[in-house]
PDB file of C-alpha atoms in Angstrom:
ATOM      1  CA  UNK A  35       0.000   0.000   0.000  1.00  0.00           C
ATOM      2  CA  UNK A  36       1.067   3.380  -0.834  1.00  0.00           C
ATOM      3  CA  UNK A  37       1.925   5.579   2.435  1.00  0.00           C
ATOM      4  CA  UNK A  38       1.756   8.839   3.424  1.00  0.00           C
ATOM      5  CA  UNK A  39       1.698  11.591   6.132  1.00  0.00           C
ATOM      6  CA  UNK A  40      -0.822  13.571   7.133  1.00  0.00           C
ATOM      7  CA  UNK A  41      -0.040  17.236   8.103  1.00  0.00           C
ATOM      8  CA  UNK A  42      -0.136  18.868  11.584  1.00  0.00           C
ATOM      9  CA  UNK A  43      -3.415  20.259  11.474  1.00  0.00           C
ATOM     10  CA  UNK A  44      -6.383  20.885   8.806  1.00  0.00           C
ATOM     11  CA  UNK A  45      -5.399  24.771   8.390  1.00  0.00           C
ATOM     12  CA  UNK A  46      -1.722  23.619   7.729  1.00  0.00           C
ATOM     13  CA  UNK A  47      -3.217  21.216   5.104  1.00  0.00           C
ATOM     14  CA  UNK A  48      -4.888  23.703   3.124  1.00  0.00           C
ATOM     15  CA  UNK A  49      -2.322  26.370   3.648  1.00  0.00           C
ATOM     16  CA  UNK A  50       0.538  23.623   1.623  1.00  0.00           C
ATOM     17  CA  UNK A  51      -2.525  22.685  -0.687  1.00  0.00           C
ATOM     18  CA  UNK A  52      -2.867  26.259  -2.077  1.00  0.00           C
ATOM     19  CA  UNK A  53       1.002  27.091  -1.835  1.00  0.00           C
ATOM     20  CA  UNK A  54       1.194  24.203  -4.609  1.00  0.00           C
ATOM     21  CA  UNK A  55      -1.301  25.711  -6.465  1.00  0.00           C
ATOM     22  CA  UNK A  56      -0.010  28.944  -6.812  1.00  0.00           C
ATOM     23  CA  UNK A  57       3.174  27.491  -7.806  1.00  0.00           C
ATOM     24  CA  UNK A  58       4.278  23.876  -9.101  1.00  0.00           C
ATOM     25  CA  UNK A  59       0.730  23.085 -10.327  1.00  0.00           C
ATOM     26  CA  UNK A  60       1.159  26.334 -13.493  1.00  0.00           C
ATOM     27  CA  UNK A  61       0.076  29.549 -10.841  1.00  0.00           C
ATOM     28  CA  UNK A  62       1.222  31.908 -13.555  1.00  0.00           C
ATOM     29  CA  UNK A  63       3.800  35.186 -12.445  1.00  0.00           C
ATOM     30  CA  UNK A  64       5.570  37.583 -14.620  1.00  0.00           C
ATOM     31  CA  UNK A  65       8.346  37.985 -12.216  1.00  0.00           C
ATOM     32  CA  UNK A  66      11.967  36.348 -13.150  1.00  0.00           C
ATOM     33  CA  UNK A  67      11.554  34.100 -10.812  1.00  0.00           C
ATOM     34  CA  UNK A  68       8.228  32.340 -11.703  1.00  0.00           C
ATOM     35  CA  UNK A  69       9.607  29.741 -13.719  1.00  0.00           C
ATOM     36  CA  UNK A  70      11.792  28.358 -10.272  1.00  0.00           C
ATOM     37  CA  UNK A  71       8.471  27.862  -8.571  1.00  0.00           C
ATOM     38  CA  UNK A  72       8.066  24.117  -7.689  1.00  0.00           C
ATOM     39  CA  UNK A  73       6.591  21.964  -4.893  1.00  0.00           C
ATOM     40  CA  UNK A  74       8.067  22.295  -1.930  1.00  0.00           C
ATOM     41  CA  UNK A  75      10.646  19.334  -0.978  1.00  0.00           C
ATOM     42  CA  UNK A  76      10.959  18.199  -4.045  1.00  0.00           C
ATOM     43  CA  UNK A  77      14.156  17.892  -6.154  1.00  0.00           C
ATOM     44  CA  UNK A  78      13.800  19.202  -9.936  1.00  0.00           C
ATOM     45  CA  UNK A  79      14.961  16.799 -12.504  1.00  0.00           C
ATOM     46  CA  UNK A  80      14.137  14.950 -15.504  1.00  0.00           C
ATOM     47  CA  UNK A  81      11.308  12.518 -14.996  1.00  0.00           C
ATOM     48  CA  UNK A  82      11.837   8.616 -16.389  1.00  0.00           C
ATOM     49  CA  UNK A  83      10.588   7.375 -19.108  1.00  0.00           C
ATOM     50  CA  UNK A  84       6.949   6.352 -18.728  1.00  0.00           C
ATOM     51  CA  UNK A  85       3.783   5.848 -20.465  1.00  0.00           C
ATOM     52  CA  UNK A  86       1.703   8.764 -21.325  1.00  0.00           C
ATOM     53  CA  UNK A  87      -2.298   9.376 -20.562  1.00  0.00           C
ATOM     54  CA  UNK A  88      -4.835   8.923 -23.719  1.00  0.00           C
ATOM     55  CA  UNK A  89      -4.126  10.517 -26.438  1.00  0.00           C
ATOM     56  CA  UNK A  90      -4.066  14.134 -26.529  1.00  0.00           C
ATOM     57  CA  UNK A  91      -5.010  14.744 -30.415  1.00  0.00           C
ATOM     58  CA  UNK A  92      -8.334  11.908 -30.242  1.00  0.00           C
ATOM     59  CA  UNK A  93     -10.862  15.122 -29.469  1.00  0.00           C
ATOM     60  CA  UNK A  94      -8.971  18.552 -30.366  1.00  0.00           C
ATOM     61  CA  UNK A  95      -8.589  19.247 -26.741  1.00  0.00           C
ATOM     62  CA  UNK A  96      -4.842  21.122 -26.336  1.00  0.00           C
ATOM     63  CA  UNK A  97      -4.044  18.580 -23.043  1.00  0.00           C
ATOM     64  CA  UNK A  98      -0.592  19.104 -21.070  1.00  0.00           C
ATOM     65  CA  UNK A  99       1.097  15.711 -21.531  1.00  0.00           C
ATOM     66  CA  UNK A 100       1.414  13.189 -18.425  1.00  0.00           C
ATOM     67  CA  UNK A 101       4.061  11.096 -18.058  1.00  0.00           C
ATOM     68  CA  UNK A 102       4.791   8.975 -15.024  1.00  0.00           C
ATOM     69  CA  UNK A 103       7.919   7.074 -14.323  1.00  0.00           C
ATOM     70  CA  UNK A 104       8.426   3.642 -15.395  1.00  0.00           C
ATOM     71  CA  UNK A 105       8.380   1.888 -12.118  1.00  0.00           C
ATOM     72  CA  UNK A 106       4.849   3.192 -11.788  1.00  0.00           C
ATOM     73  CA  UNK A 107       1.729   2.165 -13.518  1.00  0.00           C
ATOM     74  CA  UNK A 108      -1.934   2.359 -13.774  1.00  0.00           C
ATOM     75  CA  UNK A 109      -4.133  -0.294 -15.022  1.00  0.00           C
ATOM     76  CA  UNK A 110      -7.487   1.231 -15.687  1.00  0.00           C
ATOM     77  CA  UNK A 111     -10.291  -1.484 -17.192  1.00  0.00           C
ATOM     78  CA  UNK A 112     -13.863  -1.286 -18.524  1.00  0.00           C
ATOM     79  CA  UNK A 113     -12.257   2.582 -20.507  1.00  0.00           C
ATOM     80  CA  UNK A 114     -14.372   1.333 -23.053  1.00  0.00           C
ATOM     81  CA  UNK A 115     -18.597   1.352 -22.653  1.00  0.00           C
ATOM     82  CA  UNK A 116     -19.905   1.879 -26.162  1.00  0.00           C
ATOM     83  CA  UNK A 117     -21.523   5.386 -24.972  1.00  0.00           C
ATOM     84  CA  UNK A 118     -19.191   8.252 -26.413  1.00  0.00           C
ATOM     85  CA  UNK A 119     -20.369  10.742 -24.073  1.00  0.00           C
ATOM     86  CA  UNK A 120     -19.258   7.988 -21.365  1.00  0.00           C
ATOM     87  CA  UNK A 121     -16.022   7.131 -22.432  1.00  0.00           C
ATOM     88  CA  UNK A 122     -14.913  10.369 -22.980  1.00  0.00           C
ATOM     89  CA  UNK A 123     -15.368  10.677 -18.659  1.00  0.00           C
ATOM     90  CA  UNK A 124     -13.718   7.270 -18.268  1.00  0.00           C
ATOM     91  CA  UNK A 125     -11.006   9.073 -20.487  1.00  0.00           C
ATOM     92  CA  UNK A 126     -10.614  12.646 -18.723  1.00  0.00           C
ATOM     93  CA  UNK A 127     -11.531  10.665 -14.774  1.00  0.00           C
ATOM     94  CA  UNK A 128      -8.259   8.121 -15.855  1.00  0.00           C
ATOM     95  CA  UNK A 129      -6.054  11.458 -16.812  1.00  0.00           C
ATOM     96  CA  UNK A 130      -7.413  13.122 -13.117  1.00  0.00           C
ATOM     97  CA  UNK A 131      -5.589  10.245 -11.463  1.00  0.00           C
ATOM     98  CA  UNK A 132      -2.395  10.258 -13.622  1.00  0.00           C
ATOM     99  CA  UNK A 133      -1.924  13.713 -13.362  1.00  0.00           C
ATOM    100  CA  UNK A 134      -1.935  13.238  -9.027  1.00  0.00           C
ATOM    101  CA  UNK A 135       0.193  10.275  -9.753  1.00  0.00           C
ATOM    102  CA  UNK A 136       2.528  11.887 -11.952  1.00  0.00           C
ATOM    103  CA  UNK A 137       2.462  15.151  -9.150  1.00  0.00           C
ATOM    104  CA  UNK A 138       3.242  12.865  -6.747  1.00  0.00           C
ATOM    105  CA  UNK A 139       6.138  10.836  -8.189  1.00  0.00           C
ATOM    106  CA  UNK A 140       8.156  13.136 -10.647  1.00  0.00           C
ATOM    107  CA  UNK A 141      10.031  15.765  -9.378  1.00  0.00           C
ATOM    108  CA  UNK A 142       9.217  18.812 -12.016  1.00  0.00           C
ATOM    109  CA  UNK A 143       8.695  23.052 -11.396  1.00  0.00           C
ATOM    110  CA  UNK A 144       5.382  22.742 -12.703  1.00  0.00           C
ATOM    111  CA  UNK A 145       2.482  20.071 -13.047  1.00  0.00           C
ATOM    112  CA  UNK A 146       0.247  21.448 -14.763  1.00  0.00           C
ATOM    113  CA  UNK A 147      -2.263  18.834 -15.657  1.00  0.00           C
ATOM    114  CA  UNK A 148      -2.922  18.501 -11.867  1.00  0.00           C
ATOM    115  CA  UNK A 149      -5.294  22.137 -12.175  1.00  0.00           C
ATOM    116  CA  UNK A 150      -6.186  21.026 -16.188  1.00  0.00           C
ATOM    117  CA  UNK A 151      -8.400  18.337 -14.976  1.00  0.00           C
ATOM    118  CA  UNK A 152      -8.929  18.859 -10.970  1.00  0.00           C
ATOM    119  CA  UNK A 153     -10.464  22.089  -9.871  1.00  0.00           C
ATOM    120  CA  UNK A 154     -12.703  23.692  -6.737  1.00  0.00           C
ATOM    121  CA  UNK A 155     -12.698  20.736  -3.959  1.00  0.00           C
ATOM    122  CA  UNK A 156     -10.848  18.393  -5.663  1.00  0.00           C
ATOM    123  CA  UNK A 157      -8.245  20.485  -6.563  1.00  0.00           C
ATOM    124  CA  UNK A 158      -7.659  20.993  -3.168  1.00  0.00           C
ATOM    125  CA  UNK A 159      -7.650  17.617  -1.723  1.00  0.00           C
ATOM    126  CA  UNK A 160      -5.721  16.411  -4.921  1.00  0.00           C
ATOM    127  CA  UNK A 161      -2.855  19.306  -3.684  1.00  0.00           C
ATOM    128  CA  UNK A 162      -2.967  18.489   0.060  1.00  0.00           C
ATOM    129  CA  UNK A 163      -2.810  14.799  -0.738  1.00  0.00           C
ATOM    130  CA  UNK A 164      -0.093  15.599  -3.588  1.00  0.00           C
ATOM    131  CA  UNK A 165       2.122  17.466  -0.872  1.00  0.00           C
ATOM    132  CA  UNK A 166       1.538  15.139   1.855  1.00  0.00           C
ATOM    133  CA  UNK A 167       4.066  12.654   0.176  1.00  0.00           C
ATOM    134  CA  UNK A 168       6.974  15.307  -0.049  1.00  0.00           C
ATOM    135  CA  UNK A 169       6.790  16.314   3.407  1.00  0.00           C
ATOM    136  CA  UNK A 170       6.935  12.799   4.118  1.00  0.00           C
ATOM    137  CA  UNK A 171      10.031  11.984   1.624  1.00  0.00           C
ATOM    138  CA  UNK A 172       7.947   9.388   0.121  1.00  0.00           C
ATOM    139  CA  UNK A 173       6.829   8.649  -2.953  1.00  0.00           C
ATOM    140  CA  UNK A 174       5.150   5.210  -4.710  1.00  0.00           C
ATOM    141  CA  UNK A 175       6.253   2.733  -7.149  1.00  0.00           C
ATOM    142  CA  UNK A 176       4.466  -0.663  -8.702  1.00  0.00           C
ATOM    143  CA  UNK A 177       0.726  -1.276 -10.074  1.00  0.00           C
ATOM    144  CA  UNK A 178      -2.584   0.580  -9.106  1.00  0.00           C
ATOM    145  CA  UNK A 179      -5.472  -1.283 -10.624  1.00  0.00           C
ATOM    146  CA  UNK A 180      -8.615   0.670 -10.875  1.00  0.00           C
ATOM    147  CA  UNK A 181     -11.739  -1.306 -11.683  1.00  0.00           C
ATOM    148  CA  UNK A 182     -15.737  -1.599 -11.596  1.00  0.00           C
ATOM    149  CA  UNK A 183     -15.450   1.611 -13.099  1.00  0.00           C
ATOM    150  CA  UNK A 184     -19.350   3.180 -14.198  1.00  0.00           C
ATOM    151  CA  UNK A 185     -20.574   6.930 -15.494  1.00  0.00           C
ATOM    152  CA  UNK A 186     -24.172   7.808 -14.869  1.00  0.00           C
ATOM    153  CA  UNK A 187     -24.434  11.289 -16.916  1.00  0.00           C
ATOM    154  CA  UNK A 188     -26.677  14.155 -15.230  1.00  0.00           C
ATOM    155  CA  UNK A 189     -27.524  15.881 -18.616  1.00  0.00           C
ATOM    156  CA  UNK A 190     -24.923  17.263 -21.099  1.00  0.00           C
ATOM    157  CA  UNK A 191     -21.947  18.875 -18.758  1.00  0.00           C
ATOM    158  CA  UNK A 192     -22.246  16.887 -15.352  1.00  0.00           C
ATOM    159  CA  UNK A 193     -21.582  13.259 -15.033  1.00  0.00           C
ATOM    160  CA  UNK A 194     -20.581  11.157 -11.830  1.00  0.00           C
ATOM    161  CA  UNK A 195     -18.084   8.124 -11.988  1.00  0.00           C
ATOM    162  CA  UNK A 196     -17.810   5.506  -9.194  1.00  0.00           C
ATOM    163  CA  UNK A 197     -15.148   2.874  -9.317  1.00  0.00           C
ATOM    164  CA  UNK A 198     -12.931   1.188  -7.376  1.00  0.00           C
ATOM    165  CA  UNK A 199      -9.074   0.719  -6.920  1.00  0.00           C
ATOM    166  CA  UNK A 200      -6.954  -1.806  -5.773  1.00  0.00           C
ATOM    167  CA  UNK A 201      -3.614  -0.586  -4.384  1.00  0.00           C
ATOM    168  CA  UNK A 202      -2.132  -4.619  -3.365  1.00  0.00           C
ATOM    169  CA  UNK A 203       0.983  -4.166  -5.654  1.00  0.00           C
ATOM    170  CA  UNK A 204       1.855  -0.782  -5.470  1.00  0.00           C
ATOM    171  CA  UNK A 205       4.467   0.664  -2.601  1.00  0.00           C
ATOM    172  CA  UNK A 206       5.357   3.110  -0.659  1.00  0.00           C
ATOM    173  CA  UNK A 207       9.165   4.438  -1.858  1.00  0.00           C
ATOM    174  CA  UNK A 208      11.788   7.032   0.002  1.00  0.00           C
ATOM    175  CA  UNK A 209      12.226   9.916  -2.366  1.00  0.00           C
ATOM    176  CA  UNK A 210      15.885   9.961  -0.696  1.00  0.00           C
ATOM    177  CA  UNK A 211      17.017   6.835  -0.694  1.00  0.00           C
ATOM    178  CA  UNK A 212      14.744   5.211  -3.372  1.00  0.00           C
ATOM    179  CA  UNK A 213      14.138   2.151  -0.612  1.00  0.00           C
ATOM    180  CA  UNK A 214      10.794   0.688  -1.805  1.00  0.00           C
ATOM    181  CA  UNK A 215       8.716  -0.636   1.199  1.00  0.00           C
ATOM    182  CA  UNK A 216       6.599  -3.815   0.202  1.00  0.00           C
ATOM    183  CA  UNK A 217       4.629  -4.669   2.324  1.00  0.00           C
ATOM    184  CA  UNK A 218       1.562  -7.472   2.683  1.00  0.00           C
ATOM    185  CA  UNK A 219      -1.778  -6.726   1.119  1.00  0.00           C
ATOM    186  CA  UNK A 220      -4.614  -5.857   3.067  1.00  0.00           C
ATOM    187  CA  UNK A 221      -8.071  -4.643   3.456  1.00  0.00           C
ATOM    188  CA  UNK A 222      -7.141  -0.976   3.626  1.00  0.00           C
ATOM    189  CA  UNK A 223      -5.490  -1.702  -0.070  1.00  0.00           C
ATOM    190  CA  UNK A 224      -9.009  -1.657  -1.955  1.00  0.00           C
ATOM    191  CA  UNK A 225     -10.561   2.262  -1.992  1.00  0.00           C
ATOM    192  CA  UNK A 226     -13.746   3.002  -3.271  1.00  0.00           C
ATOM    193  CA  UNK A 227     -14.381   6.301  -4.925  1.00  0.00           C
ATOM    194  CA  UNK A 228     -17.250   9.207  -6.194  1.00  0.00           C
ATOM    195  CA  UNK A 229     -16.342  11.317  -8.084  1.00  0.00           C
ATOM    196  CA  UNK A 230     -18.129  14.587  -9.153  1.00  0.00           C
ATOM    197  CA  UNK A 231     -17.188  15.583 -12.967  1.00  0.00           C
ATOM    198  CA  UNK A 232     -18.115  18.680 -14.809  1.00  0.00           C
ATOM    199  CA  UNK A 233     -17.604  19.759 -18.386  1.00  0.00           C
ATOM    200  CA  UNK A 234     -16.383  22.759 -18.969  1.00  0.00           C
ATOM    201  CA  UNK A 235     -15.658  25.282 -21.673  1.00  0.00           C
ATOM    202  CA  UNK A 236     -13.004  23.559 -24.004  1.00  0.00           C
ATOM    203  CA  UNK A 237     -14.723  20.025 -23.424  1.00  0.00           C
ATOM    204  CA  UNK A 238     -12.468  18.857 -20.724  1.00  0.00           C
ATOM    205  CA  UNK A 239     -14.425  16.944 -18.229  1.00  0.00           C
ATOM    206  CA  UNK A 240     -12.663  18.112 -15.014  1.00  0.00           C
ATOM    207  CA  UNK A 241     -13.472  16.235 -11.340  1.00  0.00           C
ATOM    208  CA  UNK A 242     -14.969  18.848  -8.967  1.00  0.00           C
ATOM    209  CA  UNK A 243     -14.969  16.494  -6.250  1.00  0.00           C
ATOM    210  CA  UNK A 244     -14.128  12.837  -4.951  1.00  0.00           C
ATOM    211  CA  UNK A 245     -15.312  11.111  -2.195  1.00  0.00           C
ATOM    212  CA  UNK A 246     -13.640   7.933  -1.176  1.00  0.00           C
ATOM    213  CA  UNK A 247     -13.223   5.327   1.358  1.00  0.00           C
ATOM    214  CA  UNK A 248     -10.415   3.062   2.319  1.00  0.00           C
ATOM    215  CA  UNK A 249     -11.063  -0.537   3.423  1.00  0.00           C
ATOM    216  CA  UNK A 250     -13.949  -0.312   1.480  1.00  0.00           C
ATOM    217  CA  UNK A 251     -15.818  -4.391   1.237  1.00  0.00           C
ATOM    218  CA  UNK A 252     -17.532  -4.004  -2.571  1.00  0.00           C
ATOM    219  CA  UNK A 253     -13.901  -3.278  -3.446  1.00  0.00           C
ATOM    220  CA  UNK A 254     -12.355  -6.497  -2.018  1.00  0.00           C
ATOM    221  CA  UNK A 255     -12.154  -9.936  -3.873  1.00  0.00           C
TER     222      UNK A 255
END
């Protein structure tokens, strides 16, 4: 199971949530200096070679690339319903958690897809959980498996997707020291999740907000 720390208090939460907005997640400045903005405690470097989200050119939509590193994957099933209104949410929901995942475990200035497909609440918990990993010096490597994955649309621009994801082969790793931490699979490995999407203006369905639980039974085997 991926691990993480949680900050001192709620206030301190949201007060490293919106510093990482402002900054590594594309909070534009005119000054000199706003292209050395980046998360805080995290090295800048060039990320490994990885496998990138859907493809940017299938709808028109000008989409910052994600790429995560090659110890670290995402298996996403059931992208695919027939319904093209649906799998385009499947599509922009699957780039949501790539861009946290890529956030969380390449060290970059800027992450921009993080506020391209996140925004109001989930935005916010997507930064606080983002920067909860660097204060922490960890980071994750392996397989996430996200499954049982289904859209029920709420007329042209709002949509909610529920699905579940299975975190059994995927570790917690120091940033430092690059020590990966395996250990056994458990009940608090299978999450459940809501999430809240919204189409905006350039056809991007963005997630407004997530709800999720941990331990969650209709996840498990």
């Amino acid at each position: 199971m991926r691990t993480r720390t949680t900050t001192a208090t709620a206030a301190a939460a949201l007060t490293t949530a919106v510093a990482l907005l402002l900054t590594a997640c594309g909070g534009g400045s005119d000054s000199d200096d706003s292209g050395k903005d980046e998360i805080a405690g995290a090295d800048t470097g060039a990320s490994a070679s990885a496998s990138p989200s859907p493809s940017v050119s299938e709808d028109g939509v000008d989409r910052p690339e994600i790429k995560l590193p090659a110890d670290v994957k995402n298996v996403f099933e059931g992208s695919k319903t027939g319904d093209p209104v649906k799998d385009a949410v499947l599509a922009d929901n699957q780039r949501m958690i790539d861009s946290i995942d890529e956030a969380i475990t390449v060290d970059a200035e800027e992450h921009p897809a993080l506020k391209f497909y996140s925004k109001d609440n989930a935005l916010v918990a997507a930064a606080t959980y983002v920067q909860s990993f660097y204060e922490g010096g960890t980071t994750w490597t392996g397989t996430t498996r996200y499954y049982d994955r289904e859209v029920t649309l709420a007329g042209k621009n709002a949509a909610t997707v529920t699905y579940c994801g299975d975190e059994t082969e995927s570790y917690s790793k120091d940033r430092e020291t690059k020590k990966v931490k395996k250990t056994p699979g458990d009940a608090d490995d299978y999450v459940s999740y809501n999430a809240r999407m919204e189409k905006n203006a350039e056809g991007v369905w963005q997630t407004v907000n997530v709800v999720s639980e941990r331990g969650a039974e209709k996840c498990q085997p």
